[in-house]
mmCIF file of C-alpha atoms in Angstrom:
data_model
loop_
_atom_site.group_PDB
_atom_site.id
_atom_site.type_symbol
_atom_site.label_atom_id
_atom_site.label_comp_id
_atom_site.label_asym_id
_atom_site.label_seq_id
_atom_site.Cartn_x
_atom_site.Cartn_y
_atom_site.Cartn_z
ATOM 1 C CA MET A 1 120.688 113.827 105.685
ATOM 2 C CA ALA A 2 119.962 116.559 108.226
ATOM 3 C CA ALA A 3 117.786 119.529 107.391
ATOM 4 C CA THR A 4 120.774 121.890 107.262
ATOM 5 C CA ASP A 5 123.035 119.671 105.120
ATOM 6 C CA ALA A 6 123.601 120.719 101.533
ATOM 7 C CA HIS A 7 123.809 118.114 98.787
ATOM 8 C CA PRO A 8 127.468 117.644 97.737
ATOM 9 C CA ALA A 9 126.625 118.546 94.143
ATOM 10 C CA ALA A 10 125.601 122.023 95.299
ATOM 11 C CA ARG A 11 129.247 122.960 95.731
ATOM 12 C CA ASP A 12 130.278 122.479 92.113
ATOM 13 C CA ALA A 13 127.118 122.726 90.049
ATOM 14 C CA GLY A 14 128.047 125.980 88.339
ATOM 15 C CA ALA A 15 124.430 127.183 88.231
ATOM 16 C CA ALA A 16 123.438 130.632 89.477
ATOM 17 C CA THR A 17 120.984 129.168 92.013
ATOM 18 C CA THR A 18 120.254 125.775 93.513
ATOM 19 C CA LEU A 19 116.479 126.112 93.230
ATOM 20 C CA ARG A 20 114.094 128.196 91.162
ATOM 21 C CA ALA A 21 110.608 127.966 92.671
ATOM 22 C CA GLY A 22 107.592 129.072 90.679
ATOM 23 C CA TRP A 23 105.198 131.031 92.817
ATOM 24 C CA SER A 24 103.062 134.157 92.788
ATOM 25 C CA THR A 25 99.589 134.862 94.125
ATOM 26 C CA GLU A 26 98.319 134.945 90.526
ATOM 27 C CA LEU A 27 98.816 131.154 90.444
ATOM 28 C CA LEU A 28 95.947 130.868 92.924
ATOM 29 C CA GLY A 29 93.620 131.704 90.054
ATOM 30 C CA TYR A 30 93.655 128.061 88.931
ATOM 31 C CA ASP A 31 90.678 127.026 91.044
ATOM 32 C CA PHE A 32 87.460 125.330 89.894
ATOM 33 C CA GLY A 33 85.361 126.821 92.664
ATOM 34 C CA PHE A 34 83.734 125.965 95.968
ATOM 35 C CA GLY A 35 83.427 122.240 96.652
ATOM 36 C CA HIS A 36 85.730 121.174 93.808
ATOM 37 C CA PRO A 37 88.755 119.094 94.860
ATOM 38 C CA MET A 38 91.107 121.205 92.717
ATOM 39 C CA THR A 39 91.263 124.184 95.056
ATOM 40 C CA SER A 40 94.118 126.661 94.985
ATOM 41 C CA ASP A 41 94.312 126.392 98.781
ATOM 42 C CA ARG A 42 96.536 123.368 98.134
ATOM 43 C CA ILE A 43 99.186 125.594 96.563
ATOM 44 C CA ASP A 44 98.728 128.478 98.985
ATOM 45 C CA LEU A 45 99.171 126.264 102.057
ATOM 46 C CA ALA A 46 102.134 124.365 100.601
ATOM 47 C CA ILE A 47 104.071 127.518 99.726
ATOM 48 C CA ALA A 48 103.207 129.097 103.082
ATOM 49 C CA LEU A 49 104.497 126.045 104.936
ATOM 50 C CA ALA A 50 107.707 125.940 102.898
ATOM 51 C CA ALA A 51 108.265 129.632 103.561
ATOM 52 C CA GLN A 52 107.718 129.266 107.290
ATOM 53 C CA LEU A 53 110.150 126.358 107.361
ATOM 54 C CA GLY A 54 112.757 128.744 105.932
ATOM 55 C CA LEU A 55 113.100 126.930 102.616
ATOM 56 C CA LEU A 56 112.488 129.874 100.305
ATOM 57 C CA ASP A 57 114.343 132.727 101.998
ATOM 58 C CA ARG A 58 117.876 131.717 101.018
ATOM 59 C CA PRO A 59 120.476 133.323 98.726
ATOM 60 C CA ASP A 60 120.583 130.299 96.400
ATOM 61 C CA VAL A 61 116.791 130.012 96.087
ATOM 62 C CA GLU A 62 114.920 132.246 93.654
ATOM 63 C CA VAL A 63 111.126 132.571 93.774
ATOM 64 C CA VAL A 64 109.643 133.738 90.477
ATOM 65 C CA GLY A 65 106.186 134.401 89.106
ATOM 66 C CA ALA A 66 104.997 133.855 85.560
ATOM 67 C CA ARG A 67 102.897 135.631 82.975
ATOM 68 C CA ALA A 68 100.353 133.628 81.008
ATOM 69 C CA ALA A 69 101.851 131.612 78.155
ATOM 70 C CA SER A 70 100.935 132.899 74.704
ATOM 71 C CA ASP A 71 98.521 131.109 72.423
ATOM 72 C CA GLU A 72 101.458 130.436 70.121
ATOM 73 C CA VAL A 73 103.296 128.611 72.899
ATOM 74 C CA LEU A 74 100.189 126.637 73.838
ATOM 75 C CA ALA A 75 99.775 125.620 70.196
ATOM 76 C CA THR A 76 103.043 123.672 70.319
ATOM 77 C CA VAL A 77 100.946 120.998 72.073
ATOM 78 C CA HIS A 78 97.299 122.088 71.950
ATOM 79 C CA ASP A 79 95.030 122.429 68.915
ATOM 80 C CA PRO A 80 94.375 126.126 68.133
ATOM 81 C CA ALA A 81 90.635 125.403 68.012
ATOM 82 C CA TYR A 82 90.815 124.049 71.545
ATOM 83 C CA VAL A 83 92.749 127.092 72.797
ATOM 84 C CA ALA A 84 90.050 129.280 71.207
ATOM 85 C CA ALA A 85 87.383 127.224 72.994
ATOM 86 C CA VAL A 86 89.120 127.791 76.336
ATOM 87 C CA HIS A 87 89.169 131.542 75.625
ATOM 88 C CA ALA A 88 85.445 131.434 74.856
ATOM 89 C CA ALA A 89 84.736 129.448 77.999
ATOM 90 C CA ALA A 90 86.647 131.930 80.139
ATOM 91 C CA GLU A 91 85.502 135.151 78.511
ATOM 92 C CA HIS A 92 81.897 134.352 77.661
ATOM 93 C CA GLY A 93 81.031 131.314 79.778
ATOM 94 C CA VAL A 94 80.551 129.150 76.679
ATOM 95 C CA PRO A 95 80.823 125.443 77.528
ATOM 96 C CA ASP A 96 82.172 122.923 75.043
ATOM 97 C CA LEU A 97 81.466 119.479 76.402
ATOM 98 C CA ALA A 98 83.083 117.741 73.444
ATOM 99 C CA ARG A 99 86.318 119.440 74.464
ATOM 100 C CA GLY A 100 85.835 118.744 78.173
ATOM 101 C CA LEU A 101 84.965 122.341 79.065
ATOM 102 C CA GLY A 102 82.026 122.763 81.411
ATOM 103 C CA THR A 103 81.980 119.190 82.678
ATOM 104 C CA ARG A 104 81.770 118.120 86.314
ATOM 105 C CA ASP A 105 85.531 117.552 86.396
ATOM 106 C CA ASP A 106 86.367 120.744 84.532
ATOM 107 C CA PRO A 107 83.677 123.337 85.249
ATOM 108 C CA LEU A 108 84.046 126.795 83.735
ATOM 109 C CA PHE A 109 85.471 129.706 85.702
ATOM 110 C CA PRO A 110 86.094 133.261 84.477
ATOM 111 C CA GLN A 111 89.908 133.194 84.493
ATOM 112 C CA MET A 112 90.189 129.642 83.148
ATOM 113 C CA HIS A 113 92.432 130.461 80.182
ATOM 114 C CA ASP A 114 94.679 132.960 81.934
ATOM 115 C CA ALA A 115 95.115 130.788 85.032
ATOM 116 C CA ALA A 116 95.872 127.616 83.065
ATOM 117 C CA ALA A 117 98.219 129.460 80.700
ATOM 118 C CA ARG A 118 100.060 130.900 83.709
ATOM 119 C CA VAL A 119 100.645 127.379 85.043
ATOM 120 C CA VAL A 120 102.132 126.455 81.657
ATOM 121 C CA ALA A 121 104.387 129.515 81.741
ATOM 122 C CA GLY A 122 105.609 128.560 85.212
ATOM 123 C CA THR A 123 106.688 125.103 84.093
ATOM 124 C CA LEU A 124 108.109 126.479 80.856
ATOM 125 C CA ASP A 125 110.209 128.962 82.846
ATOM 126 C CA ALA A 126 111.388 126.124 85.092
ATOM 127 C CA VAL A 127 112.610 123.903 82.265
ATOM 128 C CA ARG A 128 114.274 126.775 80.425
ATOM 129 C CA ALA A 129 116.120 127.888 83.564
ATOM 130 C CA VAL A 130 117.334 124.340 84.201
ATOM 131 C CA TRP A 131 118.348 123.774 80.581
ATOM 132 C CA GLU A 132 120.230 127.077 80.393
ATOM 133 C CA ARG A 133 121.998 126.388 83.699
ATOM 134 C CA ARG A 134 120.533 129.440 85.389
ATOM 135 C CA THR A 135 119.479 127.089 88.163
ATOM 136 C CA GLN A 136 120.259 123.516 89.084
ATOM 137 C CA HIS A 137 116.716 122.448 89.986
ATOM 138 C CA ALA A 138 113.286 124.022 89.506
ATOM 139 C CA VAL A 139 109.938 123.304 91.160
ATOM 140 C CA ASN A 140 106.440 124.404 90.133
ATOM 141 C CA VAL A 141 104.027 122.886 92.634
ATOM 142 C CA GLY A 142 101.128 124.416 90.700
ATOM 143 C CA GLY A 143 102.121 122.409 87.628
ATOM 144 C CA GLY A 144 101.780 118.755 86.761
ATOM 145 C CA LEU A 145 98.425 118.996 84.918
ATOM 146 C CA HIS A 146 99.091 115.664 83.277
ATOM 147 C CA HIS A 147 95.643 114.679 81.964
ATOM 148 C CA ALA A 148 95.115 117.561 79.516
ATOM 149 C CA ARG A 149 95.014 116.478 75.879
ATOM 150 C CA PRO A 150 95.858 118.413 72.718
ATOM 151 C CA GLY A 151 92.183 119.030 72.031
ATOM 152 C CA ALA A 152 90.430 118.628 75.372
ATOM 153 C CA ALA A 153 90.473 119.305 79.088
ATOM 154 C CA SER A 154 90.445 116.217 81.283
ATOM 155 C CA GLY A 155 90.679 115.314 84.948
ATOM 156 C CA PHE A 156 90.962 118.875 86.360
ATOM 157 C CA CYS A 157 93.598 119.750 83.724
ATOM 158 C CA VAL A 158 93.041 122.437 81.072
ATOM 159 C CA TYR A 159 96.504 122.789 79.477
ATOM 160 C CA ASN A 160 99.312 120.248 79.737
ATOM 161 C CA ASP A 161 102.176 122.264 81.194
ATOM 162 C CA ALA A 162 104.609 119.345 81.347
ATOM 163 C CA ALA A 163 104.125 118.506 77.668
ATOM 164 C CA VAL A 164 104.592 122.120 76.559
ATOM 165 C CA ALA A 165 107.796 122.385 78.604
ATOM 166 C CA ILE A 166 109.183 119.080 77.319
ATOM 167 C CA ARG A 167 108.490 120.034 73.717
ATOM 168 C CA ASP A 168 110.177 123.393 74.312
ATOM 169 C CA VAL A 169 113.373 121.952 75.757
ATOM 170 C CA LEU A 170 113.594 119.477 72.888
ATOM 171 C CA ALA A 171 113.348 122.398 70.473
ATOM 172 C CA SER A 172 116.124 124.093 72.462
ATOM 173 C CA GLY A 173 118.526 121.218 71.857
ATOM 174 C CA ALA A 174 117.848 118.500 74.414
ATOM 175 C CA ARG A 175 118.250 115.086 72.780
ATOM 176 C CA ARG A 176 116.194 113.108 75.280
ATOM 177 C CA VAL A 177 113.852 113.986 78.143
ATOM 178 C CA ALA A 178 112.531 111.596 80.786
ATOM 179 C CA TYR A 179 109.198 112.279 82.483
ATOM 180 C CA VAL A 180 108.441 110.317 85.672
ATOM 181 C CA ASP A 181 104.954 110.548 87.185
ATOM 182 C CA ILE A 182 104.223 109.195 90.690
ATOM 183 C CA ASP A 183 100.670 110.569 90.976
ATOM 184 C CA ALA A 184 97.990 108.051 91.952
ATOM 185 C CA HIS A 185 96.416 108.588 88.535
ATOM 186 C CA HIS A 186 98.035 107.516 85.281
ATOM 187 C CA GLY A 187 99.864 110.319 83.457
ATOM 188 C CA ASP A 188 97.868 109.645 80.319
ATOM 189 C CA GLY A 189 98.009 113.072 78.694
ATOM 190 C CA VAL A 190 101.803 113.324 78.692
ATOM 191 C CA GLN A 191 102.168 109.711 77.563
ATOM 192 C CA ASP A 192 99.762 110.115 74.676
ATOM 193 C CA ILE A 193 101.304 113.366 73.433
ATOM 194 C CA PHE A 194 104.738 111.711 73.176
ATOM 195 C CA TRP A 195 103.526 108.199 72.278
ATOM 196 C CA ASP A 196 105.389 108.173 68.963
ATOM 197 C CA ASP A 197 108.394 110.256 69.994
ATOM 198 C CA PRO A 198 111.487 108.163 70.821
ATOM 199 C CA ARG A 199 113.138 111.227 72.374
ATOM 200 C CA VAL A 200 110.752 111.238 75.357
ATOM 201 C CA LEU A 201 110.497 108.548 78.020
ATOM 202 C CA THR A 202 107.262 108.641 80.039
ATOM 203 C CA VAL A 203 107.127 106.576 83.214
ATOM 204 C CA SER A 204 104.001 106.393 85.366
ATOM 205 C CA VAL A 205 103.578 104.545 88.676
ATOM 206 C CA HIS A 206 99.899 104.671 89.598
ATOM 207 C CA GLU A 207 96.858 102.864 90.925
ATOM 208 C CA THR A 208 95.444 100.428 88.396
ATOM 209 C CA GLY A 209 93.093 101.794 85.782
ATOM 210 C CA HIS A 210 90.691 98.987 86.636
ATOM 211 C CA ALA A 211 89.847 100.996 89.760
ATOM 212 C CA LEU A 212 90.756 104.598 89.046
ATOM 213 C CA PHE A 213 90.452 107.382 86.472
ATOM 214 C CA PRO A 214 91.517 107.608 83.666
ATOM 215 C CA GLY A 215 91.292 103.835 83.213
ATOM 216 C CA THR A 216 94.571 103.549 81.322
ATOM 217 C CA GLY A 217 98.234 102.940 82.086
ATOM 218 C CA TYR A 218 98.609 99.187 81.709
ATOM 219 C CA PRO A 219 101.992 97.478 81.316
ATOM 220 C CA THR A 220 101.293 96.675 77.668
ATOM 221 C CA GLU A 221 101.240 100.384 76.826
ATOM 222 C CA ILE A 222 104.900 100.708 75.803
ATOM 223 C CA GLY A 223 104.937 103.398 73.088
ATOM 224 C CA GLY A 224 104.127 103.719 69.407
ATOM 225 C CA ARG A 225 105.850 102.304 66.372
ATOM 226 C CA GLY A 226 109.464 103.408 66.374
ATOM 227 C CA ALA A 227 109.214 104.458 70.023
ATOM 228 C CA GLU A 228 108.698 101.079 71.654
ATOM 229 C CA GLY A 229 109.921 101.073 75.229
ATOM 230 C CA THR A 230 109.490 104.814 75.766
ATOM 231 C CA ALA A 231 106.179 104.438 77.623
ATOM 232 C CA VAL A 232 106.533 102.621 80.943
ATOM 233 C CA ASN A 233 103.548 101.908 83.183
ATOM 234 C CA VAL A 234 103.326 100.307 86.605
ATOM 235 C CA ALA A 235 99.666 99.686 87.479
ATOM 236 C CA LEU A 236 99.529 98.937 91.201
ATOM 237 C CA PRO A 237 96.725 97.217 93.097
ATOM 238 C CA SER A 238 94.401 99.419 95.086
ATOM 239 C CA ARG A 239 95.387 99.828 98.734
ATOM 240 C CA THR A 240 99.096 99.349 98.024
ATOM 241 C CA GLY A 241 101.045 100.806 100.957
ATOM 242 C CA ASP A 242 104.517 102.212 101.498
ATOM 243 C CA ALA A 243 106.507 98.987 101.170
ATOM 244 C CA GLY A 244 104.876 97.937 97.896
ATOM 245 C CA TRP A 245 104.766 101.414 96.384
ATOM 246 C CA LEU A 246 108.422 102.168 97.090
ATOM 247 C CA ARG A 247 109.418 98.690 95.911
ATOM 248 C CA ALA A 248 107.633 99.359 92.615
ATOM 249 C CA VAL A 249 109.242 102.775 92.128
ATOM 250 C CA ASP A 250 112.683 101.371 92.905
ATOM 251 C CA ALA A 251 112.218 98.240 90.772
ATOM 252 C CA VAL A 252 111.370 100.123 87.577
ATOM 253 C CA VAL A 253 112.160 103.840 87.563
ATOM 254 C CA PRO A 254 115.959 103.947 88.080
ATOM 255 C CA ALA A 255 116.675 101.169 85.581
ATOM 256 C CA VAL A 256 114.657 102.630 82.715
ATOM 257 C CA VAL A 257 115.769 106.220 83.317
ATOM 258 C CA ARG A 258 119.434 105.217 83.513
ATOM 259 C CA GLU A 259 119.164 103.246 80.295
ATOM 260 C CA PHE A 260 117.406 106.123 78.532
ATOM 261 C CA ALA A 261 120.078 108.617 79.715
ATOM 262 C CA PRO A 262 118.013 111.821 79.475
ATOM 263 C CA ASP A 263 119.440 115.320 79.275
ATOM 264 C CA VAL A 264 116.657 116.571 81.551
ATOM 265 C CA LEU A 265 114.493 114.804 84.137
ATOM 266 C CA VAL A 266 110.950 116.113 84.663
ATOM 267 C CA THR A 267 108.974 114.580 87.541
ATOM 268 C CA GLN A 268 105.377 114.887 88.698
ATOM 269 C CA HIS A 269 104.731 114.509 92.438
ATOM 270 C CA GLY A 270 100.990 114.180 92.796
ATOM 271 C CA CYS A 271 100.469 113.213 96.434
ATOM 272 C CA ASP A 272 97.034 111.655 96.015
ATOM 273 C CA THR A 273 98.819 108.357 96.659
ATOM 274 C CA HIS A 274 98.443 109.164 100.367
ATOM 275 C CA ARG A 275 96.143 107.044 102.502
ATOM 276 C CA LEU A 276 94.084 110.119 103.460
ATOM 277 C CA ASP A 277 93.404 111.233 99.908
ATOM 278 C CA PRO A 278 89.679 111.218 99.090
ATOM 279 C CA LEU A 279 90.041 110.441 95.369
ATOM 280 C CA ALA A 280 92.286 107.371 95.320
ATOM 281 C CA THR A 281 92.786 104.263 97.443
ATOM 282 C CA LEU A 282 96.546 103.803 97.691
ATOM 283 C CA ARG A 283 97.913 103.765 101.248
ATOM 284 C CA VAL A 284 101.166 105.726 101.002
ATOM 285 C CA SER A 285 102.586 107.990 103.737
ATOM 286 C CA VAL A 286 104.195 111.429 103.561
ATOM 287 C CA ASP A 287 107.398 109.683 104.627
ATOM 288 C CA ALA A 288 107.323 107.371 101.589
ATOM 289 C CA GLN A 289 106.544 110.278 99.277
ATOM 290 C CA ARG A 290 109.616 111.991 100.715
ATOM 291 C CA VAL A 291 111.747 108.893 100.044
ATOM 292 C CA ALA A 292 110.553 108.821 96.433
ATOM 293 C CA ALA A 293 111.389 112.512 95.965
ATOM 294 C CA HIS A 294 114.915 111.844 97.279
ATOM 295 C CA LEU A 295 115.274 108.938 94.858
ATOM 296 C CA LEU A 296 114.259 111.101 91.886
ATOM 297 C CA HIS A 297 116.476 113.985 92.969
ATOM 298 C CA ASP A 298 119.491 111.700 93.277
ATOM 299 C CA LEU A 299 118.652 110.107 89.929
ATOM 300 C CA ALA A 300 118.725 113.549 88.285
ATOM 301 C CA HIS A 301 122.230 114.138 89.631
ATOM 302 C CA GLU A 302 123.260 110.714 88.357
ATOM 303 C CA VAL A 303 121.819 110.736 84.839
ATOM 304 C CA SER A 304 121.128 114.332 83.768
ATOM 305 C CA ASP A 305 123.865 116.315 85.508
ATOM 306 C CA GLY A 306 121.337 117.593 88.026
ATOM 307 C CA ARG A 307 118.925 119.054 85.467
ATOM 308 C CA TRP A 308 115.680 118.391 87.332
ATOM 309 C CA VAL A 309 112.237 119.982 87.059
ATOM 310 C CA ALA A 310 109.720 118.834 89.691
ATOM 311 C CA LEU A 311 105.984 119.519 89.432
ATOM 312 C CA GLY A 312 103.050 119.172 91.790
ATOM 313 C CA GLY A 313 99.981 117.450 90.385
ATOM 314 C CA GLY A 314 97.147 115.745 92.232
ATOM 315 C CA GLY A 315 96.594 115.655 95.958
ATOM 316 C CA TYR A 316 93.315 116.498 97.646
ATOM 317 C CA ALA A 317 93.952 116.053 101.362
ATOM 318 C CA ILE A 318 94.682 119.751 101.377
ATOM 319 C CA LEU A 319 95.525 120.268 105.059
ATOM 320 C CA ASP A 320 97.231 117.123 106.298
ATOM 321 C CA VAL A 321 99.094 115.895 103.223
ATOM 322 C CA VAL A 322 99.675 118.276 100.320
ATOM 323 C CA PRO A 323 101.485 121.068 102.209
ATOM 324 C CA ARG A 324 103.841 118.690 104.015
ATOM 325 C CA THR A 325 104.629 116.578 100.952
ATOM 326 C CA TRP A 326 105.376 119.542 98.708
ATOM 327 C CA ALA A 327 107.329 121.355 101.420
ATOM 328 C CA HIS A 328 109.510 118.230 101.624
ATOM 329 C CA LEU A 329 109.873 118.342 97.834
ATOM 330 C CA LEU A 330 110.997 121.973 97.957
ATOM 331 C CA GLY A 331 113.453 121.160 100.741
ATOM 332 C CA ILE A 332 114.969 118.298 98.755
ATOM 333 C CA ALA A 333 115.199 120.419 95.610
ATOM 334 C CA SER A 334 116.952 123.200 97.551
ATOM 335 C CA HIS A 335 119.476 120.653 98.927
ATOM 336 C CA ARG A 336 118.234 121.342 102.442
ATOM 337 C CA PRO A 337 115.786 118.510 103.149
ATOM 338 C CA VAL A 338 113.492 118.891 106.127
ATOM 339 C CA ASP A 339 113.990 116.370 108.906
ATOM 340 C CA PRO A 340 110.721 114.403 109.236
ATOM 341 C CA SER A 341 110.685 114.997 112.999
ATOM 342 C CA THR A 342 110.516 118.770 112.463
ATOM 343 C CA PRO A 343 107.446 120.386 114.070
ATOM 344 C CA VAL A 344 105.080 122.155 111.717
ATOM 345 C CA PRO A 345 105.436 125.881 112.546
ATOM 346 C CA GLU A 346 102.816 127.142 114.964
ATOM 347 C CA GLU A 347 102.094 130.166 112.778
ATOM 348 C CA TRP A 348 101.061 127.854 109.929
ATOM 349 C CA LEU A 349 98.942 125.688 112.240
ATOM 350 C CA ALA A 350 97.208 128.820 113.526
ATOM 351 C CA VAL A 351 96.243 129.821 109.980
ATOM 352 C CA VAL A 352 94.687 126.390 109.453
ATOM 353 C CA ARG A 353 92.732 126.695 112.712
ATOM 354 C CA GLN A 354 91.444 130.117 111.775
ATOM 355 C CA ARG A 355 90.598 129.242 108.178
ATOM 356 C CA TYR A 356 89.264 125.703 108.610
ATOM 357 C CA GLY A 357 88.348 125.416 112.275
ATOM 358 C CA ARG A 358 90.399 122.317 112.990
ATOM 359 C CA GLU A 359 93.881 121.107 113.830
ATOM 360 C CA ALA A 360 96.346 119.934 111.195
ATOM 361 C CA VAL A 361 99.085 117.330 111.610
ATOM 362 C CA ALA A 362 101.723 118.921 113.830
ATOM 363 C CA ARG A 363 104.909 117.293 112.530
ATOM 364 C CA MET A 364 106.460 116.773 109.111
ATOM 365 C CA THR A 365 106.087 113.001 109.368
ATOM 366 C CA ASP A 366 103.414 110.318 109.530
ATOM 367 C CA ASP A 367 105.796 108.298 111.750
ATOM 368 C CA ALA A 368 105.951 105.646 109.039
ATOM 369 C CA PRO A 369 109.190 103.697 108.537
ATOM 370 C CA ALA A 370 108.854 104.050 104.732
ATOM 371 C CA THR A 371 111.063 101.038 104.090
ATOM 372 C CA PHE A 372 110.904 98.399 101.373
ATOM 373 C CA VAL A 373 112.610 95.249 100.162
ATOM 374 C CA PRO A 374 114.515 95.864 96.902
ATOM 375 C CA TRP A 375 113.528 93.858 93.834
ATOM 376 C CA SER A 376 117.026 92.377 93.706
ATOM 377 C CA ARG A 377 116.184 90.259 96.737
ATOM 378 C CA GLY A 378 113.677 88.187 94.819
ATOM 379 C CA TYR A 379 110.236 88.041 93.265
ATOM 380 C CA ASP A 380 107.173 86.599 95.013
ATOM 381 C CA PRO A 381 104.667 85.406 92.367
ATOM 382 C CA ALA A 382 101.953 85.164 95.036
ATOM 383 C CA ASP A 383 102.191 88.899 95.811
ATOM 384 C CA ASP A 384 99.892 91.244 93.852
ATOM 385 C CA VAL A 385 102.386 94.110 93.855
ATOM 386 C CA ASP A 386 105.211 91.870 92.684
ATOM 387 C CA ARG A 387 103.052 90.577 89.848
ATOM 388 C CA ALA A 388 102.335 94.167 88.775
ATOM 389 C CA ILE A 389 106.036 95.020 88.835
ATOM 390 C CA ARG A 390 106.944 91.868 86.966
ATOM 391 C CA ALA A 391 104.334 92.583 84.282
ATOM 392 C CA THR A 392 105.875 95.985 83.615
ATOM 393 C CA ARG A 393 109.427 94.696 83.529
ATOM 394 C CA ALA A 394 108.465 91.851 81.193
ATOM 395 C CA ALA A 395 106.546 94.168 78.843
ATOM 396 C CA VAL A 396 108.985 97.030 78.467
ATOM 397 C CA PHE A 397 112.489 96.116 79.650
ATOM 398 C CA PRO A 398 113.415 94.092 76.531
ATOM 399 C CA ALA A 399 112.502 97.018 74.261
ATOM 400 C CA LEU A 400 115.028 99.116 76.174
ATOM 401 C CA GLY A 401 117.710 96.428 76.040
ATOM 402 C CA LEU A 402 117.214 95.540 79.701
ATOM 403 C CA ASP A 403 116.841 92.083 81.232
ATOM 404 C CA PRO A 404 113.505 91.756 83.106
ATOM 405 C CA ASP A 405 115.089 89.340 85.575
ATOM 406 C CA LEU A 406 118.493 90.875 86.188
ATOM 407 C CA ASP A 407 118.466 94.632 85.570
#
């Protein structure tokens, strides 16, 4: 699909806009400080690149900011005592190591509560706009803080914006919500919050917990009693590249999401799967990440009438990966995908030179073919990736009424 082509569904969606993008400079407040991987430069550079590619200045694209979510909203997922501890950490610099506040992963910073609550509000606004048909798709690249727990910060995540938004749309009348996470790290926080809820499907495709934080996300994790089959985990071998990663996504995600038939699809697009990322060891390209975003977008049109909320997440190669991957995501969500051969705008490259003193990748591609062999063509028991896929299908497909060998 060329960069100027609109998705056919855009012509008859009935929504006020095609894309609602969450963005304001206040979102840059979510930053753990100098030297920490979770820098707000990731968001700033991604939005700047998308803007310079012309993705945000369109009549059917609305860019909106967000106020901080209230404590009452946060308490739909988070323990009130934990929310109070985050306030104390932000306002008085009081650490609470038992609640993950003031650790190496989650050091204190003065605006910690307000910044994290604003991320939640951005994702909450996105899901409400999609549910109410004010927009067809919504993207919050600052969201996707999938490790946060009801009573603790974890893995650079203070509040779990995805979980708050999912719980809100269920309260608004959605019968089922599917959450698909393609970050290199297991989406443990979202999975655990909805472990016993048969209305929420959580799917995570990630590097094995044997090698990577948080050390969870094995195929045998399939959901709690009464919700068996609603947690789906693909734990891939370290150093899995494009062909294996895309094969795994394609072999598991569409089948389980179609069977679940959600009213809304929420996806997390952490791009720390990339081969340049310093915190994980998968070997995925920007081109493969783009293919996966297309797959999830098309799946939303197929199963949830286009109701799609896409979030950012991890990704710590802040110059060469994150901006390009999330600009592609915004292009796909606006139904105007960016051709991979497109040059990165010179104005954006100049900002990188001035700010960082080096060149960034000059095109929107890694020149990777990003192809894969579909699972339907056969299973190779000698292949580590195929064994990982097979383990997931064998563990969870029967609980969903699917055949591990045929579906």
